[in-house]
Short mmCIF file of C-alpha atoms and ligand atoms in Angstrom, two decimals:
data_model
loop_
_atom_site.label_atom_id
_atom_site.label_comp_id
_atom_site.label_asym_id
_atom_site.label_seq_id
_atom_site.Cartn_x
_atom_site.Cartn_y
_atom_site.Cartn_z
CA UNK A 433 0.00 0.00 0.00
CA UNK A 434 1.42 3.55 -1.12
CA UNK A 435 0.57 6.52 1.12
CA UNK A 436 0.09 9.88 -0.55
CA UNK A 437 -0.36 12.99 1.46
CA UNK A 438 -0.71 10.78 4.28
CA UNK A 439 -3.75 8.99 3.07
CA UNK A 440 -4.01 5.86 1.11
CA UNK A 441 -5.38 6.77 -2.17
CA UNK A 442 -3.95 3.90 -3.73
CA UNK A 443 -5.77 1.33 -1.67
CA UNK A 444 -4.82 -2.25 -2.89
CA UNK A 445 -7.60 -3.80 -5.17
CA UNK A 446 -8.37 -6.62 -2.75
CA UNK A 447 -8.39 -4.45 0.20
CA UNK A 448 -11.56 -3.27 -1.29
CA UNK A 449 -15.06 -4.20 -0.54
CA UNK A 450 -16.71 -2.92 -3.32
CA UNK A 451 -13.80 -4.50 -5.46
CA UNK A 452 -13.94 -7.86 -3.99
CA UNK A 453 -18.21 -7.55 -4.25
CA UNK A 454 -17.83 -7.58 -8.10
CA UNK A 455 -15.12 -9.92 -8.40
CA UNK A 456 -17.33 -12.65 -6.41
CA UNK A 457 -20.30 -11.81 -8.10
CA UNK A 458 -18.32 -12.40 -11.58
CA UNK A 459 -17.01 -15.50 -10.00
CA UNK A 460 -20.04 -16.51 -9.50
CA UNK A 461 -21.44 -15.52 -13.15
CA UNK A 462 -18.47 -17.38 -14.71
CA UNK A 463 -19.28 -20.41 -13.03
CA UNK A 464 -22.64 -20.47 -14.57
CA UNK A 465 -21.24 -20.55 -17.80
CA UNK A 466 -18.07 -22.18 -17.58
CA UNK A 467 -16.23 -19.01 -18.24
CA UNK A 468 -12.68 -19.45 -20.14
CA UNK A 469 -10.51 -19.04 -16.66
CA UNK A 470 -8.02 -16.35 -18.98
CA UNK A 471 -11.05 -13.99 -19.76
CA UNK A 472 -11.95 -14.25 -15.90
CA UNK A 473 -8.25 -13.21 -15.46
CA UNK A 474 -8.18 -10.45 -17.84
CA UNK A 475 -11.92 -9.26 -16.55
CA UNK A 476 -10.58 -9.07 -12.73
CA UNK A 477 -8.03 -6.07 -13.47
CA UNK A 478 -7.82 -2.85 -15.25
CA UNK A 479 -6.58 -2.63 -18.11
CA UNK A 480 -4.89 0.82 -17.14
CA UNK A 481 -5.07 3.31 -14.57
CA UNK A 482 -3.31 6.43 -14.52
CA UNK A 483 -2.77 8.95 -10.56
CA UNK A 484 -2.37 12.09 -11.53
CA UNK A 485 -1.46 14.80 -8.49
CA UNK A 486 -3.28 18.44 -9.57
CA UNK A 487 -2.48 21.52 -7.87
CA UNK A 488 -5.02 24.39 -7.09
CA UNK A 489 -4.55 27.79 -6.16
CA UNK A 490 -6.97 28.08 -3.53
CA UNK A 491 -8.99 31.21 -2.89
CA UNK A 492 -7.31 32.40 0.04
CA UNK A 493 -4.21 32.29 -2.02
CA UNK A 494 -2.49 28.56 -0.76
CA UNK A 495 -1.44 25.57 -2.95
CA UNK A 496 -2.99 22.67 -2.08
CA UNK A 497 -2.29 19.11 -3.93
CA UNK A 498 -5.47 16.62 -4.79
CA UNK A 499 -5.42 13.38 -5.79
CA UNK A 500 -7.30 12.28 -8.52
CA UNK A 501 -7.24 9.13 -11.23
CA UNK A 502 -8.77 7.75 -14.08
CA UNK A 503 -9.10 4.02 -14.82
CA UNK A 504 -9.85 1.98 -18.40
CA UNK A 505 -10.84 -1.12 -17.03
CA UNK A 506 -11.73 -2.55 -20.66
CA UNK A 507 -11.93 -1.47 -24.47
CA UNK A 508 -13.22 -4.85 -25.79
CA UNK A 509 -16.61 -3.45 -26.98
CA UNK A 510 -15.23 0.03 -27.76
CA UNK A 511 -14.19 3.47 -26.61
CA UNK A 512 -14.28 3.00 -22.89
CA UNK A 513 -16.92 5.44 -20.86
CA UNK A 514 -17.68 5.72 -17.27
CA UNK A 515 -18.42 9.04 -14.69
CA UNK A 516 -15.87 11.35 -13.00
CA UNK A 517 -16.40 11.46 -9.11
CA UNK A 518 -15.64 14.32 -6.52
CA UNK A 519 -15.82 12.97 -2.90
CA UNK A 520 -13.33 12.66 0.17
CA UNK A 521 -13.25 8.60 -0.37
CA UNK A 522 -12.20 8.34 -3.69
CA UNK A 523 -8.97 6.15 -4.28
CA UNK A 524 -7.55 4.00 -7.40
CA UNK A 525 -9.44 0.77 -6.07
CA UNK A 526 -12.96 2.27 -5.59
CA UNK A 527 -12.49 4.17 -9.20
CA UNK A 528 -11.09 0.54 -10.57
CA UNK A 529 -14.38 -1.48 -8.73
CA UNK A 530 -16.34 1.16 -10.55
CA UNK A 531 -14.86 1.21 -14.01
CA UNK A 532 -15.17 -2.71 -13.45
CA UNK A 533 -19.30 -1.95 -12.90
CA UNK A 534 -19.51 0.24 -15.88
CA UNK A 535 -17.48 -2.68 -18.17
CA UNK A 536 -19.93 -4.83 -17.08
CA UNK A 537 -23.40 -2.38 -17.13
CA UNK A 538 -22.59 -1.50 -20.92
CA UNK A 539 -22.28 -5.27 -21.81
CA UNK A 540 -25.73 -6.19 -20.38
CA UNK A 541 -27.00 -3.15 -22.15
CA UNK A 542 -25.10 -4.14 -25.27
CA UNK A 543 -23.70 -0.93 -25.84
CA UNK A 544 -20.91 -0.55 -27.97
CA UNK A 545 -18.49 0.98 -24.88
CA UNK A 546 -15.79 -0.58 -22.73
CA UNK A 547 -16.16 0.60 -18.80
CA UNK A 548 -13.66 3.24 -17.34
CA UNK A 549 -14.16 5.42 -14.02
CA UNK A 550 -12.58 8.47 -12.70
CA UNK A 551 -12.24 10.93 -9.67
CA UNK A 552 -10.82 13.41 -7.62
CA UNK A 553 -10.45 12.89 -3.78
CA UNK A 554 -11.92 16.02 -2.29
CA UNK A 555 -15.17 17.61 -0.88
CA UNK A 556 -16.94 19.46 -3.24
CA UNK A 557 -19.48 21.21 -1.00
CA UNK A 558 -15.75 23.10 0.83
CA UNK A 559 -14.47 24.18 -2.58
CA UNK A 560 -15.86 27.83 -4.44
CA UNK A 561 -16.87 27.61 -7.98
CA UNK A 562 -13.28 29.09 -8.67
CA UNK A 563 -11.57 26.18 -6.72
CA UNK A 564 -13.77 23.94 -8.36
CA UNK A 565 -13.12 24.95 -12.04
CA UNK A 566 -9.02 25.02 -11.27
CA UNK A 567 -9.76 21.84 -10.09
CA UNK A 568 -11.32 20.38 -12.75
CA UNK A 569 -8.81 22.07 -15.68
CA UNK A 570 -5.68 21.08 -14.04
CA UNK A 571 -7.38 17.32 -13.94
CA UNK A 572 -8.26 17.14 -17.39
CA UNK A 573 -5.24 18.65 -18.70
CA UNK A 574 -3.40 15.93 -16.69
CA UNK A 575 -5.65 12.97 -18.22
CA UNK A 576 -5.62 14.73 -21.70
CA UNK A 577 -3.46 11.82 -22.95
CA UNK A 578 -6.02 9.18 -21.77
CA UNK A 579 -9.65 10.56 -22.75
CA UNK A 580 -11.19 11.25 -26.58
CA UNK A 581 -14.56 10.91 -28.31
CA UNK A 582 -12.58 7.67 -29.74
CA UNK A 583 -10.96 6.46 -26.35
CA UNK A 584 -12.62 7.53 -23.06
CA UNK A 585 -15.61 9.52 -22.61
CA UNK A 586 -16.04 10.64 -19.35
CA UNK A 587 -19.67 11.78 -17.83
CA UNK A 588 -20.90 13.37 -14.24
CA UNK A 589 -20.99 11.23 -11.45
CA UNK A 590 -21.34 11.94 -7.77
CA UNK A 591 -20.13 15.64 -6.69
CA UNK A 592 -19.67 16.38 -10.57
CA UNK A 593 -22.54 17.93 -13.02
CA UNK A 594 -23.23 19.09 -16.49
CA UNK A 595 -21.06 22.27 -15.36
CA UNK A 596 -18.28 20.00 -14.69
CA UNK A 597 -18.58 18.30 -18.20
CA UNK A 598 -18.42 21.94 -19.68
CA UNK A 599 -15.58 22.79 -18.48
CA UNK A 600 -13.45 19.46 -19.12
CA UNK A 601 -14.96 20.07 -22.78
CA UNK A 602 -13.57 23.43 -22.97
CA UNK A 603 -10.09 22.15 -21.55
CA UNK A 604 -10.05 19.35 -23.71
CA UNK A 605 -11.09 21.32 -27.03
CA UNK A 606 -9.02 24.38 -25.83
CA UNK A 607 -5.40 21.80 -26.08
CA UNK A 608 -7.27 20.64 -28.92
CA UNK A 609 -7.29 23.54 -30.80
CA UNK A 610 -11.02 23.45 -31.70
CA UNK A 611 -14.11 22.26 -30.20
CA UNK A 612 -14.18 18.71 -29.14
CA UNK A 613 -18.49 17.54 -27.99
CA UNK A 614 -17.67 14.43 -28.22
CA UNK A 615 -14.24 14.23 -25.06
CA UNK A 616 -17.89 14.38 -22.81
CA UNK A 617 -21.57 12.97 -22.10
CA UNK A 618 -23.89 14.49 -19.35
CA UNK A 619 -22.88 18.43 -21.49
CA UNK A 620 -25.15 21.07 -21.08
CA UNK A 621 -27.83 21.28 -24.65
CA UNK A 622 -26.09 24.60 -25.74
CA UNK A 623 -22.42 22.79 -26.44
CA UNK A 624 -24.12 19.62 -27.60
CA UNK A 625 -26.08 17.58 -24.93
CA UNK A 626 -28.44 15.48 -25.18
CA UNK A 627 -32.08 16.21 -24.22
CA UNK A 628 -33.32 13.50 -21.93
CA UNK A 629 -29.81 13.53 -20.40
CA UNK A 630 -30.37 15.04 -17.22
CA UNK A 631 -33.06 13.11 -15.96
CA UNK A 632 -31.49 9.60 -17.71
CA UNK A 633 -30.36 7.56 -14.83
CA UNK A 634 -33.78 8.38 -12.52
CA UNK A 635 -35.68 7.41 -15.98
CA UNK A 636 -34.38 4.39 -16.17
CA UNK A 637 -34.81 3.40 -12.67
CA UNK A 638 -37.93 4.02 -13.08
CA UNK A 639 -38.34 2.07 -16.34
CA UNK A 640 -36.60 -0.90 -14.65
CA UNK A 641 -39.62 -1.01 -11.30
CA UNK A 642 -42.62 -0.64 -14.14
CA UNK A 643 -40.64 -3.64 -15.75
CA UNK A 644 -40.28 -5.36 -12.39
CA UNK A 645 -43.62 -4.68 -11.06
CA UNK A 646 -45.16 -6.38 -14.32
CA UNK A 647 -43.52 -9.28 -13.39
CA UNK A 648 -44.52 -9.37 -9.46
CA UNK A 649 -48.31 -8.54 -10.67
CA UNK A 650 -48.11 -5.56 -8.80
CA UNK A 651 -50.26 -2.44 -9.81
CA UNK A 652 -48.10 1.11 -9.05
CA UNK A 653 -50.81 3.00 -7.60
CA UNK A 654 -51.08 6.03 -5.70
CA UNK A 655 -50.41 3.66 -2.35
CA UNK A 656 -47.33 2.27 -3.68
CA UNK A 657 -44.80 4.09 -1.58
CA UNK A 658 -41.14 4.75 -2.45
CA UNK A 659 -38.49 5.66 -0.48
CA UNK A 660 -35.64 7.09 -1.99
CA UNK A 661 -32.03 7.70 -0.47
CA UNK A 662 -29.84 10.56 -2.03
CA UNK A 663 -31.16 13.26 -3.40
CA UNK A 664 -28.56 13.92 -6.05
CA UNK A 665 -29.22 13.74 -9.72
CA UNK A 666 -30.59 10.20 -9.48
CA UNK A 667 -32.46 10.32 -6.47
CA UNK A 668 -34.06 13.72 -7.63
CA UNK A 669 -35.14 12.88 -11.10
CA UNK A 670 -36.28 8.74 -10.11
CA UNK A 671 -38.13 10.69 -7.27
CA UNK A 672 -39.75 13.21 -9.54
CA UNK A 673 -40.60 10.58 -12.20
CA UNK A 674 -41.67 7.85 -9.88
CA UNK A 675 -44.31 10.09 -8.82
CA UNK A 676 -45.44 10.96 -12.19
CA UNK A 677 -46.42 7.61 -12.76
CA UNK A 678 -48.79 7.82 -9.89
CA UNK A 679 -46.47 5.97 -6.84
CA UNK A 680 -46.52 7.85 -2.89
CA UNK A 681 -42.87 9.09 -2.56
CA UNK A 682 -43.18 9.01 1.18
CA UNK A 683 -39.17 9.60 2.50
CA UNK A 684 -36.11 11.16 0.83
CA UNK A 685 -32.35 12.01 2.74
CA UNK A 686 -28.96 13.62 1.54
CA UNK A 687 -26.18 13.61 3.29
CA UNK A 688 -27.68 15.84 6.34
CA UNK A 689 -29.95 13.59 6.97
CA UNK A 690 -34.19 12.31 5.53
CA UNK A 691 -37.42 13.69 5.78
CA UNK A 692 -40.71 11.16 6.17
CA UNK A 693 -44.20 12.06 5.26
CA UNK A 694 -46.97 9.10 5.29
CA UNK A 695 -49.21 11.39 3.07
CA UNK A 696 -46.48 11.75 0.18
CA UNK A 697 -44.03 14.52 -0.35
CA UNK A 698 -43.22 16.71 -3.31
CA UNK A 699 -40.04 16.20 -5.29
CA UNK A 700 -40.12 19.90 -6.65
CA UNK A 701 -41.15 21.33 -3.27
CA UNK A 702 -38.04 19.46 -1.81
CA UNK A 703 -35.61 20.34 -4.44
CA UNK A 704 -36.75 24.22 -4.07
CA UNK A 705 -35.71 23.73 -0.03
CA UNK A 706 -32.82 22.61 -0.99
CA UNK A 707 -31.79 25.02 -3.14
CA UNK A 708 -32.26 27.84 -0.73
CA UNK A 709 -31.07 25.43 2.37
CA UNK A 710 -28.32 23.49 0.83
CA UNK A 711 -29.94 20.33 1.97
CA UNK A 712 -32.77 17.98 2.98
CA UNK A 713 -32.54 18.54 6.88
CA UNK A 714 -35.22 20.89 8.32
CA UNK A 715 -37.66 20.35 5.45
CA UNK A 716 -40.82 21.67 7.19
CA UNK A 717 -43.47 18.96 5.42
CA UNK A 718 -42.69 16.07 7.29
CA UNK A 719 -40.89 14.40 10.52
CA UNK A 720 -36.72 13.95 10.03
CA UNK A 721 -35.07 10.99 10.04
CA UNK A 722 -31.92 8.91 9.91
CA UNK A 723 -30.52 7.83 6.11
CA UNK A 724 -30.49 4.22 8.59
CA UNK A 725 -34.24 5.35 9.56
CA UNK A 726 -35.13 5.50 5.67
CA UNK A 727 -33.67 2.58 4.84
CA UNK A 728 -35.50 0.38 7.12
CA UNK A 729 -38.80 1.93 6.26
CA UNK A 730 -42.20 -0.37 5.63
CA UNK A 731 -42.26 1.25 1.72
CA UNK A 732 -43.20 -0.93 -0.95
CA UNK A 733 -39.55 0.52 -3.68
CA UNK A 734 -36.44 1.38 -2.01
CA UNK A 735 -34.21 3.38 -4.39
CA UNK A 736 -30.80 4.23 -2.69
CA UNK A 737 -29.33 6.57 -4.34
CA UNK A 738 -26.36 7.77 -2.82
CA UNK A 739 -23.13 6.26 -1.78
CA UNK A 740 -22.01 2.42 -2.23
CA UNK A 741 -22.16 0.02 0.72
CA UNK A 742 -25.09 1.34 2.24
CA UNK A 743 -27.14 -2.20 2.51
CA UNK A 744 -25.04 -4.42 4.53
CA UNK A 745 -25.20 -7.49 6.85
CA UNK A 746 -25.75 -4.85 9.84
CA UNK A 747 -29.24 -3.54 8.31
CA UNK A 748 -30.08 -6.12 5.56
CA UNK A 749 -32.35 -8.02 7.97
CA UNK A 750 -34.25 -4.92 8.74
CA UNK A 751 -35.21 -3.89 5.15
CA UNK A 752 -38.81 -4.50 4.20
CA UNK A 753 -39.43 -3.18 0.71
CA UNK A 754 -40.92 -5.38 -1.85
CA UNK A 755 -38.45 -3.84 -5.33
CA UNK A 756 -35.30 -2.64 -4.59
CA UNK A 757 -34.18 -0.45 -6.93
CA UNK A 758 -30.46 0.41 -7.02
CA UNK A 759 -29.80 3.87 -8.48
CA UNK A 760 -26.25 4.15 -6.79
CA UNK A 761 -23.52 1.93 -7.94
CA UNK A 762 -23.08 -1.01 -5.78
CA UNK A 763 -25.41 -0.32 -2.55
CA UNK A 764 -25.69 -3.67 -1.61
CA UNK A 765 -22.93 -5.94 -0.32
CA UNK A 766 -22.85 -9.41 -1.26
CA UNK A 767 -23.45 -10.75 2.20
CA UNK A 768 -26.77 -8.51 2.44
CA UNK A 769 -27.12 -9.52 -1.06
CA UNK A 770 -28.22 -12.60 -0.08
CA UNK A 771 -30.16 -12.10 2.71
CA UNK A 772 -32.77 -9.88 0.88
CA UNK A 773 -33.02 -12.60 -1.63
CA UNK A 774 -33.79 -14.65 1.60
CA UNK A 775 -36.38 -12.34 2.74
CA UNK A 776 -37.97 -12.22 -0.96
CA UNK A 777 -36.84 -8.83 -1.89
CA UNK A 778 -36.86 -8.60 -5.65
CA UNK A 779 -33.46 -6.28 -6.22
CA UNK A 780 -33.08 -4.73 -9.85
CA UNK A 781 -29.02 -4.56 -9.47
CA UNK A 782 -27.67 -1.52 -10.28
CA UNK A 783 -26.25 -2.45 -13.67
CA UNK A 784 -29.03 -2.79 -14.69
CA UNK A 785 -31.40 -0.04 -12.79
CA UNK A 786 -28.84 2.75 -13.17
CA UNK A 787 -27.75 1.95 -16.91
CA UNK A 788 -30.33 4.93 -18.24
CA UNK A 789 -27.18 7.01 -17.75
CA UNK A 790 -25.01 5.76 -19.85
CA UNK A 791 -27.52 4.91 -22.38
CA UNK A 792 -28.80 8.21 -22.78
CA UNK A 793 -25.04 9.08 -22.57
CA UNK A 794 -24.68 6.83 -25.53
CA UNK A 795 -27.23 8.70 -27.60
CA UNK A 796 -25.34 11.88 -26.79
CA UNK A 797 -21.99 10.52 -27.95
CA UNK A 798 -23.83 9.65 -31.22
CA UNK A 799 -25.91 12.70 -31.74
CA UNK A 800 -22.72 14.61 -31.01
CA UNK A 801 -20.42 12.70 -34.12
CA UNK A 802 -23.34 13.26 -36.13
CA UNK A 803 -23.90 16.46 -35.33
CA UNK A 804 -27.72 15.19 -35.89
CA UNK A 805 -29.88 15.94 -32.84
CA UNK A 806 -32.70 13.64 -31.30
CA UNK A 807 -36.10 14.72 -29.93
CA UNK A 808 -36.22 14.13 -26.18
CA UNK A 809 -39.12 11.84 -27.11
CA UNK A 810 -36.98 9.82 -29.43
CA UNK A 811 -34.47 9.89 -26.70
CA UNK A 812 -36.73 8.51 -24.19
CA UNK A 813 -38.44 5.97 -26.67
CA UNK A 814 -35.18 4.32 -27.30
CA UNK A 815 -33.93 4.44 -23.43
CA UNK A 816 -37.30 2.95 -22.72
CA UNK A 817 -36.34 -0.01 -25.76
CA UNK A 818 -32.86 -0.66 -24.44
CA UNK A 819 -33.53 -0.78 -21.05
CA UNK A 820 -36.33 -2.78 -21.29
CA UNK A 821 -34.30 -5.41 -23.72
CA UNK A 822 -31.82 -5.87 -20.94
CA UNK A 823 -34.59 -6.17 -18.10
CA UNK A 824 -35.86 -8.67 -20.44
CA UNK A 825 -32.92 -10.68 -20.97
CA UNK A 826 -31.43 -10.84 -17.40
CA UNK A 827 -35.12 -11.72 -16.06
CA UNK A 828 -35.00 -14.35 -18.69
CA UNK A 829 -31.15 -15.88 -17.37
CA UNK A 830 -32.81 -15.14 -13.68
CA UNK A 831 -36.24 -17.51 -14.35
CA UNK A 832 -33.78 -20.24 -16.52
CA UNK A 833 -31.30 -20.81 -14.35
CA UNK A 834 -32.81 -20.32 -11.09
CA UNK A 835 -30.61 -17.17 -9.69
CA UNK A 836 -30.66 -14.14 -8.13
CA UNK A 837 -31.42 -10.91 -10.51
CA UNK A 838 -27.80 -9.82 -9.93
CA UNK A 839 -26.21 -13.01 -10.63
CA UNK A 840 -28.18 -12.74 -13.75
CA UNK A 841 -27.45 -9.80 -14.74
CA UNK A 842 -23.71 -10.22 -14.25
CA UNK A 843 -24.27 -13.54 -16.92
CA UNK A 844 -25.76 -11.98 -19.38
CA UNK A 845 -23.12 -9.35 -19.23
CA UNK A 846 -20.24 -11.37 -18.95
CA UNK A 847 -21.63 -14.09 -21.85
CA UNK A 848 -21.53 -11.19 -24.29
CA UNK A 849 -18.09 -9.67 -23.40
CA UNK A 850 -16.52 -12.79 -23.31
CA UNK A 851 -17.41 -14.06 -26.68
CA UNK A 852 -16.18 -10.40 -28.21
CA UNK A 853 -12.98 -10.78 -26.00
CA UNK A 854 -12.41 -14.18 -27.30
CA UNK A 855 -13.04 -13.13 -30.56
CA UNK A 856 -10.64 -10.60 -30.71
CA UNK A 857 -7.99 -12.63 -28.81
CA UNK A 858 -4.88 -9.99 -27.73
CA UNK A 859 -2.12 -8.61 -29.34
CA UNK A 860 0.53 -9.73 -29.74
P1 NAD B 512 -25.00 13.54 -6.74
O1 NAD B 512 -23.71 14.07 -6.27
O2 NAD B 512 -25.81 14.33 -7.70
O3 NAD B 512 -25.93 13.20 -5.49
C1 NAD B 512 -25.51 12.39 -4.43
C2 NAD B 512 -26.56 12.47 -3.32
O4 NAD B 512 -26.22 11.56 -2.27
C3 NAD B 512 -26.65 13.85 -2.66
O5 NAD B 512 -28.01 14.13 -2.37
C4 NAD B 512 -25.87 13.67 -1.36
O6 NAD B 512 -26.28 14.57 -0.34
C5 NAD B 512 -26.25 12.25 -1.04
N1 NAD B 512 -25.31 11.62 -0.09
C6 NAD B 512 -23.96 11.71 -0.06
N2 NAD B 512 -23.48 11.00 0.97
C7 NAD B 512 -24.56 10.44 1.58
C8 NAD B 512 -24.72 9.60 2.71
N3 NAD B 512 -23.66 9.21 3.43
N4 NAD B 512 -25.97 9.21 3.03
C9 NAD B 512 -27.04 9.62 2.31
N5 NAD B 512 -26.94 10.43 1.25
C10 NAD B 512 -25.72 10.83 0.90
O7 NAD B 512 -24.67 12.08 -7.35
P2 NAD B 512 -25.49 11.26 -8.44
O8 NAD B 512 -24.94 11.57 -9.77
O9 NAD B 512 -26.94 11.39 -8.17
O10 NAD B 512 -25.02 9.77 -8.10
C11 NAD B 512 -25.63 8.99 -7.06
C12 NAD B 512 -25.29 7.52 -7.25
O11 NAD B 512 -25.76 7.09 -8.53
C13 NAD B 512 -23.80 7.19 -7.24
O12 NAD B 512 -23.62 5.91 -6.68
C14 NAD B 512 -23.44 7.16 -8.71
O13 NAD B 512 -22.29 6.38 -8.98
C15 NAD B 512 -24.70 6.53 -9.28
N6 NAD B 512 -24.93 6.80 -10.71
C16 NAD B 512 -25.03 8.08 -11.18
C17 NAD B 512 -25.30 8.27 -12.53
C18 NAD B 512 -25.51 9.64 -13.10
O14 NAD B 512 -25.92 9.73 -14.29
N7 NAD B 512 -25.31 10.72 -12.38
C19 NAD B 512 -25.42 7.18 -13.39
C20 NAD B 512 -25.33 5.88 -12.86
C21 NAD B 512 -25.10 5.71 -11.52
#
């Protein structure tokens, strides 16, 4: 283990949890179909990742030195894609875990992308917008080499946003020489984003519990209640649109804390609070409680949509929804994997609930080489298409082989990349 700054950023792969979650799980997956033991090897490491150290001028006139990386775990399917992520916990083996996820989410989607992953360890909310833009030029000028519309097309992610994605486009096209939509997905619509973008990943959450609940025979009506955890750019939008299509959103929570309201609460109402208040905590509608509170509620969909690791063997007894829905990237642990499945709980894993990013993403990339732009119901007509395909096909390895939804969804993901890995063999 290397210490940087007197932290570990570069935390050993297998000292990970989230790392060794996905690395069981695609154990697991291989064992159901006798997986060639060298594309098991290959599929359990980056293919690259590259530390960069980036200096900012802070506002009060300092230097201070931030961590930050970017990982390619694989470029099998094509250019590799994957979110950029500002939070204090970020380090290599995290960002590798989650370039692993994305690898395997565009597989079982059967898009045409190989999985990458990046971040910078620091707290967003502490930095100005100055700090933050410094930040985020001296970090893409550093991974210049690494990113392109043809070899790694980053996207927001936790503590990142559309502003973020402008300004690594105006970096990246600035070193370029001219203007590059493509380097990024998640852009704002006036420098080539995609409508339907914003509200993607919640979308497709969404999509995947109408799916689901077809298949449980169970009616989403206005006493269906949801309970969502985060209230980021997934949790937001999958709490807006959940309501739309007539569900109770009963509890929310960020970071400072939830809010619970048996009578339903108002997505727009709470994301007004929160921009005056900064966050969730004080909301007057409705009695405050724990992020542990909201998990354990009585609701009929959990979405959490916040950090990983947040259902674990210490709660997973304790959780009583019928759908989970996982918006955030790898939630669950395996051990409280399988006691949900004990309990019942239908889980729609997360790489395949929270793949309407990177879908929608997709369409972006496209639109943006094409310079041919989509109708945001086109956009949401195809999302709706794809998603549902890949709901369709890991319910389908779930029912025929008698496992979990995850394990099937890491199957059907890891039969399709290892037939294109296998057909491309390696150089030399
Ligand atoms: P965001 O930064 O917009 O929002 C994160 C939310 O989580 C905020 O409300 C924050 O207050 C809350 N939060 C942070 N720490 C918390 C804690 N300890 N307990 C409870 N809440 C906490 O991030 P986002 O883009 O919405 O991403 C959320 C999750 O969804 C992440 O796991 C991310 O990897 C995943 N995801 C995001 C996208 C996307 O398109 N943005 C796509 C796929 C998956």
């Amino acid at each position: 283990m290397n210490a940087l700054n007197g932290e570990n950023v570069i935390v050993g792969w297998e000292d990970h949890q989230l790392y060794r979650n996905v690395l069981s799980l695609m154990e697991a997956a291989g064992e159901q179909i006798q997986l060639d033991p060298n594309v098991y090897e290959r599929l359990s490491k980056p293919r690259r990742c590259l530390y960069v150290s980036i200096p900012v001028r802070m506002d009060d006139g300092s230097i201070r030195t931030f961590d930050g990386f970017r990982v390619h775990h694989n470029t099998t399917l094509g250019p590799a894609k994957g979110g950029i992520r500002y939070h204090p916990d970020v380090n290599l083996a995290e960002t590798s875990a989650l370039a692993m996820l994305m690898t395997l989410k565009n597989s079982l989607v059967r898009l045409p992308l190989g999985g990458a992953k990046g971040g910078i360890r620091c707290d967003p909310s502490k930095l100005s917008r100055r700090e933050k833009q410094s930040l985020t030029r001296r970090y893409t000028s550093e991974i210049f080499m690494f990113i392109g519309p043809d070899k790694d097309i980053p996207a927001p992610d936790i503590g990142t946003d559309q502003q973020t994605m402008a300004w690594v486009m105006d970096t990246y096209s600035a070193q370029t020489g001219f203007a590059v939509p493509g380097v990024v997905t998640g852009k704002p619509i006036e420098i080539g984003g995609s409508l339907g973008r914003l509200d993607a990943t919640g979308r497709g959450v969404v999509y995947t519990v109408i799916e689901a609940a077809k298949r449980l025979n169970m009616e989403l009506t206005e006493n269906t209640t949801v309970a969502v955890q985060g209230f980021g750019n997934v949790g937001y939008h999958s709490a807006k649109i959940i309501s739309s299509v007539g569900c109770k959103l009963v509890a929310v929570s960020d970071v400072s804390g939830g809010v619970y309201n048996a009578g339903g609460l108002d997505a727009g109402e709470l994301r007004d609070w929160i921009a005056q208040n900064k966050a969730i905590k004080g909301f007057p509608k409705g009695d405050a409680i724990t992020n542990e509170e909201l998990l354990e509620l009585p609701v009929d969909i959990l979405i959490p949509a916040a950090l990983s690791g947040q259902i674990t063997v210490s709660n997973a007894r304790n959780i009583q929804c019928k759908i989970l829905a996982e918006g955030a990237n790898g939630p669950t642990t395996s051990e409280a994997s399988q006691i949900l499945n004990d309990k019942g709980i239908f889980t729609i894993p997360d790489i395949l609930a929270n793949a309407g990013g990177v879908i929608v993403s997709y369409f972006e990339w496209v639109q943006g080489m094409q310079s041919f732009f989509w109708s945001e119901k086109d956009v949401n007509n195809k999302l709706w298409e794809i998603i549902s395909n890949a709901f369709n096909r890991t319910f389908e390895v779930h029912s025929q082989k008698k496992i979990d939804m995850r394990l099937a969804a890491f199957v059907a993901s890891i039969e399709h990349i290892s037939k294109a890995m296998l057909w491309r063999g390696f150089f030399p």
